[in-house]
PDB file of C-alpha atoms in Angstrom:
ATOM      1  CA  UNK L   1     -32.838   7.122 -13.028  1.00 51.00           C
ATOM      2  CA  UNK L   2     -29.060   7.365 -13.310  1.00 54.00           C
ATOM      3  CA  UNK L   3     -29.336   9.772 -16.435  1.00 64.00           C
ATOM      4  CA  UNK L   4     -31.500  12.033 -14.099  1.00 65.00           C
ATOM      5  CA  UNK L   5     -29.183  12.128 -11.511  1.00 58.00           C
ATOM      6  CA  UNK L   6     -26.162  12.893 -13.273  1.00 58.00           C
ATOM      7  CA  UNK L   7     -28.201  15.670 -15.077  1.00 63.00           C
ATOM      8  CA  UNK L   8     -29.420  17.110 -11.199  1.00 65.00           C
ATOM      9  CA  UNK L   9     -25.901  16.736  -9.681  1.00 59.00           C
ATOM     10  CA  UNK L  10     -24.138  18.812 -13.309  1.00 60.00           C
ATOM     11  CA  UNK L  11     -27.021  21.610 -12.740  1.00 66.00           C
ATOM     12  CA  UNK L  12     -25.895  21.456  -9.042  1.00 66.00           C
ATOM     13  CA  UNK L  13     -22.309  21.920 -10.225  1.00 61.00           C
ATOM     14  CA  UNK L  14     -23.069  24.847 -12.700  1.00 62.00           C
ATOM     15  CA  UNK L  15     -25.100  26.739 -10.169  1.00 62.00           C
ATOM     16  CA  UNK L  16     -22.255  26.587  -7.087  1.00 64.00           C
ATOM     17  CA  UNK L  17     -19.507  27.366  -9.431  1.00 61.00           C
ATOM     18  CA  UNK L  18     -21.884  30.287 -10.691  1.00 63.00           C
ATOM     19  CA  UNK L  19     -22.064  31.923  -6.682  1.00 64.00           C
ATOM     20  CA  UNK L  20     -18.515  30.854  -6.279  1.00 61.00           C
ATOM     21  CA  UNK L  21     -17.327  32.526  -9.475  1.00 56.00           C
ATOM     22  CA  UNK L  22     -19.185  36.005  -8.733  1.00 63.00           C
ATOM     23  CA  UNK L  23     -18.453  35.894  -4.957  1.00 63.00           C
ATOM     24  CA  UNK L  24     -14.773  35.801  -6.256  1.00 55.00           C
ATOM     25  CA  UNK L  25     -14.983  38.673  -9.062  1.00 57.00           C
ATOM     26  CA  UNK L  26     -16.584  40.957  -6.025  1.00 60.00           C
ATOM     27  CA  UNK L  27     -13.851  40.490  -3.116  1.00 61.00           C
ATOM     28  CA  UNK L  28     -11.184  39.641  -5.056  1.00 62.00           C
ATOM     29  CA  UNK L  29     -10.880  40.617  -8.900  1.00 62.00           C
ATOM     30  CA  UNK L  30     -10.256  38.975 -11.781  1.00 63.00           C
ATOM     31  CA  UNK L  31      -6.696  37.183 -11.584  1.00 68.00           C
ATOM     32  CA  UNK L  32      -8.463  35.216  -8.998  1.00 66.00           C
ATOM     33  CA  UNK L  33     -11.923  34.980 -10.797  1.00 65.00           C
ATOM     34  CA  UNK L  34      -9.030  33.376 -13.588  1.00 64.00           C
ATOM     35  CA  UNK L  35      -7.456  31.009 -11.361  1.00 67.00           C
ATOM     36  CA  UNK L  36     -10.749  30.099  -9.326  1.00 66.00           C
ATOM     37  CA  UNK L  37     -12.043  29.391 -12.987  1.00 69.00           C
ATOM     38  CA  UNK L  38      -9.102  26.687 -13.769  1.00 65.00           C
ATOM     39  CA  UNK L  39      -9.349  24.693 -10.239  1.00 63.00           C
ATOM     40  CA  UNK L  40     -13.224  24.455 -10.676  1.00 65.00           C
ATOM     41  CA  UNK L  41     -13.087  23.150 -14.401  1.00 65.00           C
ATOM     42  CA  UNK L  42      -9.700  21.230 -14.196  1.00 63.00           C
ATOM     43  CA  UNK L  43      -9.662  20.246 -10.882  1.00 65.00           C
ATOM     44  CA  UNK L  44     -13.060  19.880  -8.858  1.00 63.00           C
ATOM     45  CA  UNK L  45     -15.088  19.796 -12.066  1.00 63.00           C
ATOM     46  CA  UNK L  46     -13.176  16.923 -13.708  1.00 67.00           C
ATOM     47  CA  UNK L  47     -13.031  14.879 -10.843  1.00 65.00           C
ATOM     48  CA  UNK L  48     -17.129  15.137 -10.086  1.00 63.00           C
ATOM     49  CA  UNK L  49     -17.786  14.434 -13.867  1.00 62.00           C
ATOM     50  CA  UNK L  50     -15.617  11.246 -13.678  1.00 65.00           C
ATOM     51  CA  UNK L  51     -17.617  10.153 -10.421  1.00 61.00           C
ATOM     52  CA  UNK L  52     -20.888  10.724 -12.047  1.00 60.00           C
ATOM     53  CA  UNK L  53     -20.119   9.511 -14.997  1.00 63.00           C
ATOM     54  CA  UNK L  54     -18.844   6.040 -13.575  1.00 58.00           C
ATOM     55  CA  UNK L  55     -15.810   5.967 -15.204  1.00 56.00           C
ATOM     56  CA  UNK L  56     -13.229   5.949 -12.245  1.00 51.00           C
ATOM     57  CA  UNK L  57     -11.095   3.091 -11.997  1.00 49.00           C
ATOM     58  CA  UNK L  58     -10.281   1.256  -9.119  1.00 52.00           C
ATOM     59  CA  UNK L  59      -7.133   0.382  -8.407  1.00 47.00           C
ATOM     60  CA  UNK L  60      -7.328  -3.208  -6.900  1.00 46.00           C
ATOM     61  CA  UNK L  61      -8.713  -5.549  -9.591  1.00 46.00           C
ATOM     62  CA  UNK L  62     -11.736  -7.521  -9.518  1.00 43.00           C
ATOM     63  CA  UNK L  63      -8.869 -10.521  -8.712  1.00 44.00           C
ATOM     64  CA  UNK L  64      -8.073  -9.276  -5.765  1.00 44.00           C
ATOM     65  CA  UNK L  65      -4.476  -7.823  -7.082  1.00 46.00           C
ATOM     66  CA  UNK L  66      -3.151  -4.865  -7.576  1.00 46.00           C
ATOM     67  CA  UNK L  67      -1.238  -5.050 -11.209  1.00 50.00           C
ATOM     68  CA  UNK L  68       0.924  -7.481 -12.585  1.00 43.00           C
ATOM     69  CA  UNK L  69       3.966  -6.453 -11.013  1.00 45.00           C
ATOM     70  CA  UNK L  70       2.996  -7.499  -7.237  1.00 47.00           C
ATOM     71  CA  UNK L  71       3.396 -10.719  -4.913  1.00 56.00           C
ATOM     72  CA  UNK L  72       1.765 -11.602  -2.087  1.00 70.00           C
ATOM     73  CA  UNK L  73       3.426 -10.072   0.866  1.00 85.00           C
ATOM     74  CA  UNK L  74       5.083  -7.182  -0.848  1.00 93.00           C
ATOM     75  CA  UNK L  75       5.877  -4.011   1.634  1.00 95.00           C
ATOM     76  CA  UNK L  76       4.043  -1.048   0.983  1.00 96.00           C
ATOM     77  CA  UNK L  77       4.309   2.222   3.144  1.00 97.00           C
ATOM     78  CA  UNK L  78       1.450   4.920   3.479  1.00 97.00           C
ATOM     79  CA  UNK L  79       1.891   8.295   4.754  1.00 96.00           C
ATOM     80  CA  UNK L  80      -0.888   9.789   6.580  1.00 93.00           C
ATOM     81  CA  UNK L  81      -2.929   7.064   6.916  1.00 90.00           C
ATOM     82  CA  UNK L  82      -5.432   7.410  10.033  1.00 90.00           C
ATOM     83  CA  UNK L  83      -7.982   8.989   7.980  1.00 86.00           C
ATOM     84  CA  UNK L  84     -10.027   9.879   4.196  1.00 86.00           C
ATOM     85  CA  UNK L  85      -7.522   8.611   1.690  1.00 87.00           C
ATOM     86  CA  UNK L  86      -4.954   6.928   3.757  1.00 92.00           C
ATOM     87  CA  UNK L  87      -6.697   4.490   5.311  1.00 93.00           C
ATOM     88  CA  UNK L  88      -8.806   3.616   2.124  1.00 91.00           C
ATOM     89  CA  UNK L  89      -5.521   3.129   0.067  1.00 93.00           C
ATOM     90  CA  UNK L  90      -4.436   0.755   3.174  1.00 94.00           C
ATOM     91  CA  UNK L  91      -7.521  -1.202   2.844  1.00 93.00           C
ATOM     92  CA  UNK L  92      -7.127  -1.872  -0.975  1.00 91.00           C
ATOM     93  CA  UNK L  93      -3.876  -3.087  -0.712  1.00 93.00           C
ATOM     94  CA  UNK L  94      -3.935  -5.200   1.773  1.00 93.00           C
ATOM     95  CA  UNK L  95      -7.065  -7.172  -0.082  1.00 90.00           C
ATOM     96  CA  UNK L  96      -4.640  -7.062  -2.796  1.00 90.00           C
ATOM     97  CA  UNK L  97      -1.822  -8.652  -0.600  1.00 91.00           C
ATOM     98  CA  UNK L  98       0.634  -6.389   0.287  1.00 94.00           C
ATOM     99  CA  UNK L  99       1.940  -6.104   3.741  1.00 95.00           C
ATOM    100  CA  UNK L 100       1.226  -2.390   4.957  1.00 96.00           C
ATOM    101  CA  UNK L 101       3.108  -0.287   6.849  1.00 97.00           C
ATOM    102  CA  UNK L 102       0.605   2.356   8.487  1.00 97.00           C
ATOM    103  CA  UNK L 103       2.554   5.365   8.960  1.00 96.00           C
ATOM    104  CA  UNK L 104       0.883   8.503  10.895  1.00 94.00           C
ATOM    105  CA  UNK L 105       1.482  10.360  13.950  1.00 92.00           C
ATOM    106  CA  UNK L 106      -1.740   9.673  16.169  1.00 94.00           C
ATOM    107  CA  UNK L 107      -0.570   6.431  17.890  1.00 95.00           C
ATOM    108  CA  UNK L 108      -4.257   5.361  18.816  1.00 95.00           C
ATOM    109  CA  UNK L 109      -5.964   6.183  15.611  1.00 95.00           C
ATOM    110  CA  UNK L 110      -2.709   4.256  13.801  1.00 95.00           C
ATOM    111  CA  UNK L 111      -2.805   1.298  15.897  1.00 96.00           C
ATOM    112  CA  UNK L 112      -6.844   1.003  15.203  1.00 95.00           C
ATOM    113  CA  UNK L 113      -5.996   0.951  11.763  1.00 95.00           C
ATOM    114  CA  UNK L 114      -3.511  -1.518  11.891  1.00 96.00           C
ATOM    115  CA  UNK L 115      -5.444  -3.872  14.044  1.00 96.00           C
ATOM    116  CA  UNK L 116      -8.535  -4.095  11.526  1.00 94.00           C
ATOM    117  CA  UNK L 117      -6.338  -4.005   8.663  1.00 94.00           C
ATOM    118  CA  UNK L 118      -4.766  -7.753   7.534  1.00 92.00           C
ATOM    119  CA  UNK L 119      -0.808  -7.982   7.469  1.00 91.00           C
ATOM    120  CA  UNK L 120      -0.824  -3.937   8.167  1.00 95.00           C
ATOM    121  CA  UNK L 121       1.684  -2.724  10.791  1.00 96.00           C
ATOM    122  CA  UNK L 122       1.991   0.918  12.722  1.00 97.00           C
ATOM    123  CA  UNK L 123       4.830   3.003  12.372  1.00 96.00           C
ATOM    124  CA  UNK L 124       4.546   6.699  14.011  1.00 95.00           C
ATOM    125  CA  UNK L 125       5.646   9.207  11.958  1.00 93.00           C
ATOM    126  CA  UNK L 126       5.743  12.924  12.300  1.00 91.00           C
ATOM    127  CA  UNK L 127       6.945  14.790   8.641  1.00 88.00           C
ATOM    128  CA  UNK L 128       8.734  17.022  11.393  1.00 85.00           C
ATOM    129  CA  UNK L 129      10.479  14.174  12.681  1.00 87.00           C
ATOM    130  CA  UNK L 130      12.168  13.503   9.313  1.00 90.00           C
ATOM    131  CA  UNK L 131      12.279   9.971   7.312  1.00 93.00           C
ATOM    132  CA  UNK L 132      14.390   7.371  10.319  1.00 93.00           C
ATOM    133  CA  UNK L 133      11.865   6.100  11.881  1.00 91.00           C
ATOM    134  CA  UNK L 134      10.205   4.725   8.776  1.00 92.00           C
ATOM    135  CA  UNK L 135      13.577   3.742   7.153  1.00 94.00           C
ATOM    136  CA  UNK L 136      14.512   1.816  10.441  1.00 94.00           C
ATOM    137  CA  UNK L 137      10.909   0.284  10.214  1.00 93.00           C
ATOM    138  CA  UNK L 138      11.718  -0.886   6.523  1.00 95.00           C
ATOM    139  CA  UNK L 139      15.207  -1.780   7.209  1.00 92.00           C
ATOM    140  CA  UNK L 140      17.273  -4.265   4.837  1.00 90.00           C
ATOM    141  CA  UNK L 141      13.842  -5.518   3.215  1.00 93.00           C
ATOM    142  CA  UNK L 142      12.448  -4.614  -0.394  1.00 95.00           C
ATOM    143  CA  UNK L 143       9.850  -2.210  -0.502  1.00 96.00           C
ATOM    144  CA  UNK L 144       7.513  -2.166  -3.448  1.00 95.00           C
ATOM    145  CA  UNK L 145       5.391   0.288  -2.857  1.00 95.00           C
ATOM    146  CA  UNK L 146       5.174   4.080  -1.180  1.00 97.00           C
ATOM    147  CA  UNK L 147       2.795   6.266  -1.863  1.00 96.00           C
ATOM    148  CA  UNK L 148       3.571   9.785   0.502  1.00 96.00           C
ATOM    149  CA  UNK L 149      -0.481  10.715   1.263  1.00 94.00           C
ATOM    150  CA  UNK L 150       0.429  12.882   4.522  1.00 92.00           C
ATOM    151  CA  UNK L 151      -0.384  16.780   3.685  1.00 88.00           C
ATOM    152  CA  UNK L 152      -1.666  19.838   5.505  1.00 84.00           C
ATOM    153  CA  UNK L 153      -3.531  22.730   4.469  1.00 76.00           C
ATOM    154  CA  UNK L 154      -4.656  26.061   6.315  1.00 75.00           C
ATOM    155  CA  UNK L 155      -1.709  26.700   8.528  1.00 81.00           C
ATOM    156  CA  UNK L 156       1.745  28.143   8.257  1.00 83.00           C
ATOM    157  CA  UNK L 157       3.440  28.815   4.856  1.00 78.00           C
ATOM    158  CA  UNK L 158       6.755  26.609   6.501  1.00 83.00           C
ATOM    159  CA  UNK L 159       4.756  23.703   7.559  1.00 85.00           C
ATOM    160  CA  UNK L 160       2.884  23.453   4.648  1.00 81.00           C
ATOM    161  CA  UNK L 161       5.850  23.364   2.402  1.00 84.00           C
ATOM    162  CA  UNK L 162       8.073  21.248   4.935  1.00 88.00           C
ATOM    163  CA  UNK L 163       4.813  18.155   5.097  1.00 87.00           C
ATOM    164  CA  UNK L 164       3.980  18.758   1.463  1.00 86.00           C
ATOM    165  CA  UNK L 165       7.301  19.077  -0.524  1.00 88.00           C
ATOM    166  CA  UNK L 166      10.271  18.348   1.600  1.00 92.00           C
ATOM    167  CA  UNK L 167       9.109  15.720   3.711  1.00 93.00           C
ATOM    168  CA  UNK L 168       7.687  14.008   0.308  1.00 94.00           C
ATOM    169  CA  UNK L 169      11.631  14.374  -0.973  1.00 95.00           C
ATOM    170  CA  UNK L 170      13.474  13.507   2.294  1.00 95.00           C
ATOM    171  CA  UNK L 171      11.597   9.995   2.869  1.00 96.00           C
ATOM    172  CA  UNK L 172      11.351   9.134  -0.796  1.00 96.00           C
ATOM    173  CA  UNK L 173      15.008   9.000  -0.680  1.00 96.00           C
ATOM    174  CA  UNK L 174      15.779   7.862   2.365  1.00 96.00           C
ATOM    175  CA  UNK L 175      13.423   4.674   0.987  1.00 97.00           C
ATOM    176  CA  UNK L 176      15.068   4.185  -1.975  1.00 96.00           C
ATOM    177  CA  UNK L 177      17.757   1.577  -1.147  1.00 96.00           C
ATOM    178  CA  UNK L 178      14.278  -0.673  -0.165  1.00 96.00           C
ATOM    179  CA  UNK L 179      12.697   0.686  -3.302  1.00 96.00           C
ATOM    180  CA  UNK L 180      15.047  -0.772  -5.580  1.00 95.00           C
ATOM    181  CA  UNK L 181      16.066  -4.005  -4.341  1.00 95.00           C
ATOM    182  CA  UNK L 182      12.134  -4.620  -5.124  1.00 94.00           C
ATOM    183  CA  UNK L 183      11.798  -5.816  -8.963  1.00 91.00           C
ATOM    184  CA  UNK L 184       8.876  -2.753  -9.422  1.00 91.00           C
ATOM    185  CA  UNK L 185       8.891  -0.611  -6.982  1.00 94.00           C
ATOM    186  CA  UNK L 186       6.464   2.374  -7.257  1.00 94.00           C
ATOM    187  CA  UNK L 187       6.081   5.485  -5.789  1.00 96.00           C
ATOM    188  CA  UNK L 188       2.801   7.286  -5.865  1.00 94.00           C
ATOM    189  CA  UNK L 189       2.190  11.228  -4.565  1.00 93.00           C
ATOM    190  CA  UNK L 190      -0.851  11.990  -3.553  1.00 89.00           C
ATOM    191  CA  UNK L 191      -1.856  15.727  -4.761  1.00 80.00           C
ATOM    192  CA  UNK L 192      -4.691  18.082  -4.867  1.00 72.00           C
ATOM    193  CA  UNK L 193      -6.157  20.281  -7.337  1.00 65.00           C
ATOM    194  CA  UNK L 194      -6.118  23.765  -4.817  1.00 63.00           C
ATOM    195  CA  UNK L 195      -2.935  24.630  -6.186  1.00 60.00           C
ATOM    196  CA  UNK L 196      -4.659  25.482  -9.531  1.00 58.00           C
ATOM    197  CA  UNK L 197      -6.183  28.420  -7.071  1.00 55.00           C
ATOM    198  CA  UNK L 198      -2.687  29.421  -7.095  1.00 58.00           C
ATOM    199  CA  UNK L 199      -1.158  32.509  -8.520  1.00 56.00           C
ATOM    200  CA  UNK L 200       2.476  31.963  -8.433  1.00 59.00           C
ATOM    201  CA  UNK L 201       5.267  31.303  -6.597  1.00 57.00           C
ATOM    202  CA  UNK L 202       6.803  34.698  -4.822  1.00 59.00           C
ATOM    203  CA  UNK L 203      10.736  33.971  -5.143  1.00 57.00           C
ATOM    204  CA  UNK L 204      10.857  37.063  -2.414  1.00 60.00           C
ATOM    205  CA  UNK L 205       9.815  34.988   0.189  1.00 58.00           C
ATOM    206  CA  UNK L 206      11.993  32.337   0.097  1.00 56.00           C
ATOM    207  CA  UNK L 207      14.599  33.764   2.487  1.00 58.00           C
ATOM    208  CA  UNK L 208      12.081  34.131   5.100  1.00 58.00           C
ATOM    209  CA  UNK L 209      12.693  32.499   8.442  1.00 55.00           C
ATOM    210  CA  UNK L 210       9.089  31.281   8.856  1.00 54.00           C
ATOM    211  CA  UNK L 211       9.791  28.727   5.346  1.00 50.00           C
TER     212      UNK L 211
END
């Protein structure tokens, strides 16, 4: 039974990448046919063959802990949290003991996320609003863990780089005091394969106001 489905879902796979490949070559040409090519095989492709497949690894252990390098009641931040990832990530670690800092900007979604969640607190946080609020939130005490989940996609070219890049760099930093006064600290980026659809980086734009 398993065999057959992982045989239906790659002839699913083959056939959508087949429309999506020759809707591509007819609007757009081939640089993009190229570059629509690599996200579908190294990126969407590679992550549906490890789901089928079974061999994804979850990250809290059948213990209950998350590596060897945690206590109970370690700090852990998590960007973006509210929803998909975010709040998944928050769940696993705080089964695997860490103290969770929910960090989003929708107060009511946050605070419903923080209530079900055990030893998880809400912190609102805007990537517009820069990295204080969290710091402050943090304060003098070690932080083990921060994994910087918040992105956007589909809107401006300066918001997109501002939530997905410099936010990223501006609260990584302004965590770091907390992140090393912890014996292990981590930090984890979540990323996506789109910008394998990508074909470059135009240094012409960079000057513009809208970045």
């Amino acid at each position: 039974h398993t065999a057959r489905i992982r045989r239906s879902s790659m002839r699913t796979l083959l056939l959508l990448a087949g429309c999506c490949m020759c809707s591509v070559a007819t609007t757009r040409g081939l640089p993009a046919v190229y570059r629509t090519a690599r996200w579908l095989a190294r990126g969407i492709g590679t992550e549906l063959l490890t789901n089928i497949s079974g061999k994804g690894r979850n990250i809290v252990a059948p213990s209950g802990r998350y590596g060897p390098n945690t206590s109970d009641g370690d700090v852990a931040v998590v960007t973006g949290a509210t929803g998909g990832i975010g709040a998944e990530i928050c769940a696993g670690l705080s089964e695997a003991g860490f103290r969770v800092i929910v960090a989003a900007r929708d107060p009511l979604r946050g605070k419903k996320l923080a209530d079900r969640t055990r030893g998880a607190s809400f912190v609102r946080w805007d990537a517009a609003d820069g990295p204080s609020a969290l710091a402050d939130a943090v304060g003098n005490q070690p932080c083990a863990l921060l994994v910087n989940n918040a992105g956007v996609m589909g809107t401006s070219r300066g918001e997109i780089l501002r939530t997905n890049l410099v936010s990223v760099a501006a609260l990584t930093l302004a965590l770091l005091p907390a992140l090393r006064q912890h014996a292990a600290p981590r930090v984890v980026n979540v990323g996506s394969s789109s910008h394998l659809r990508a074909g470059g980086v135009g240094t012409s734009n960079l000057g513009r106001d809208d970045l």
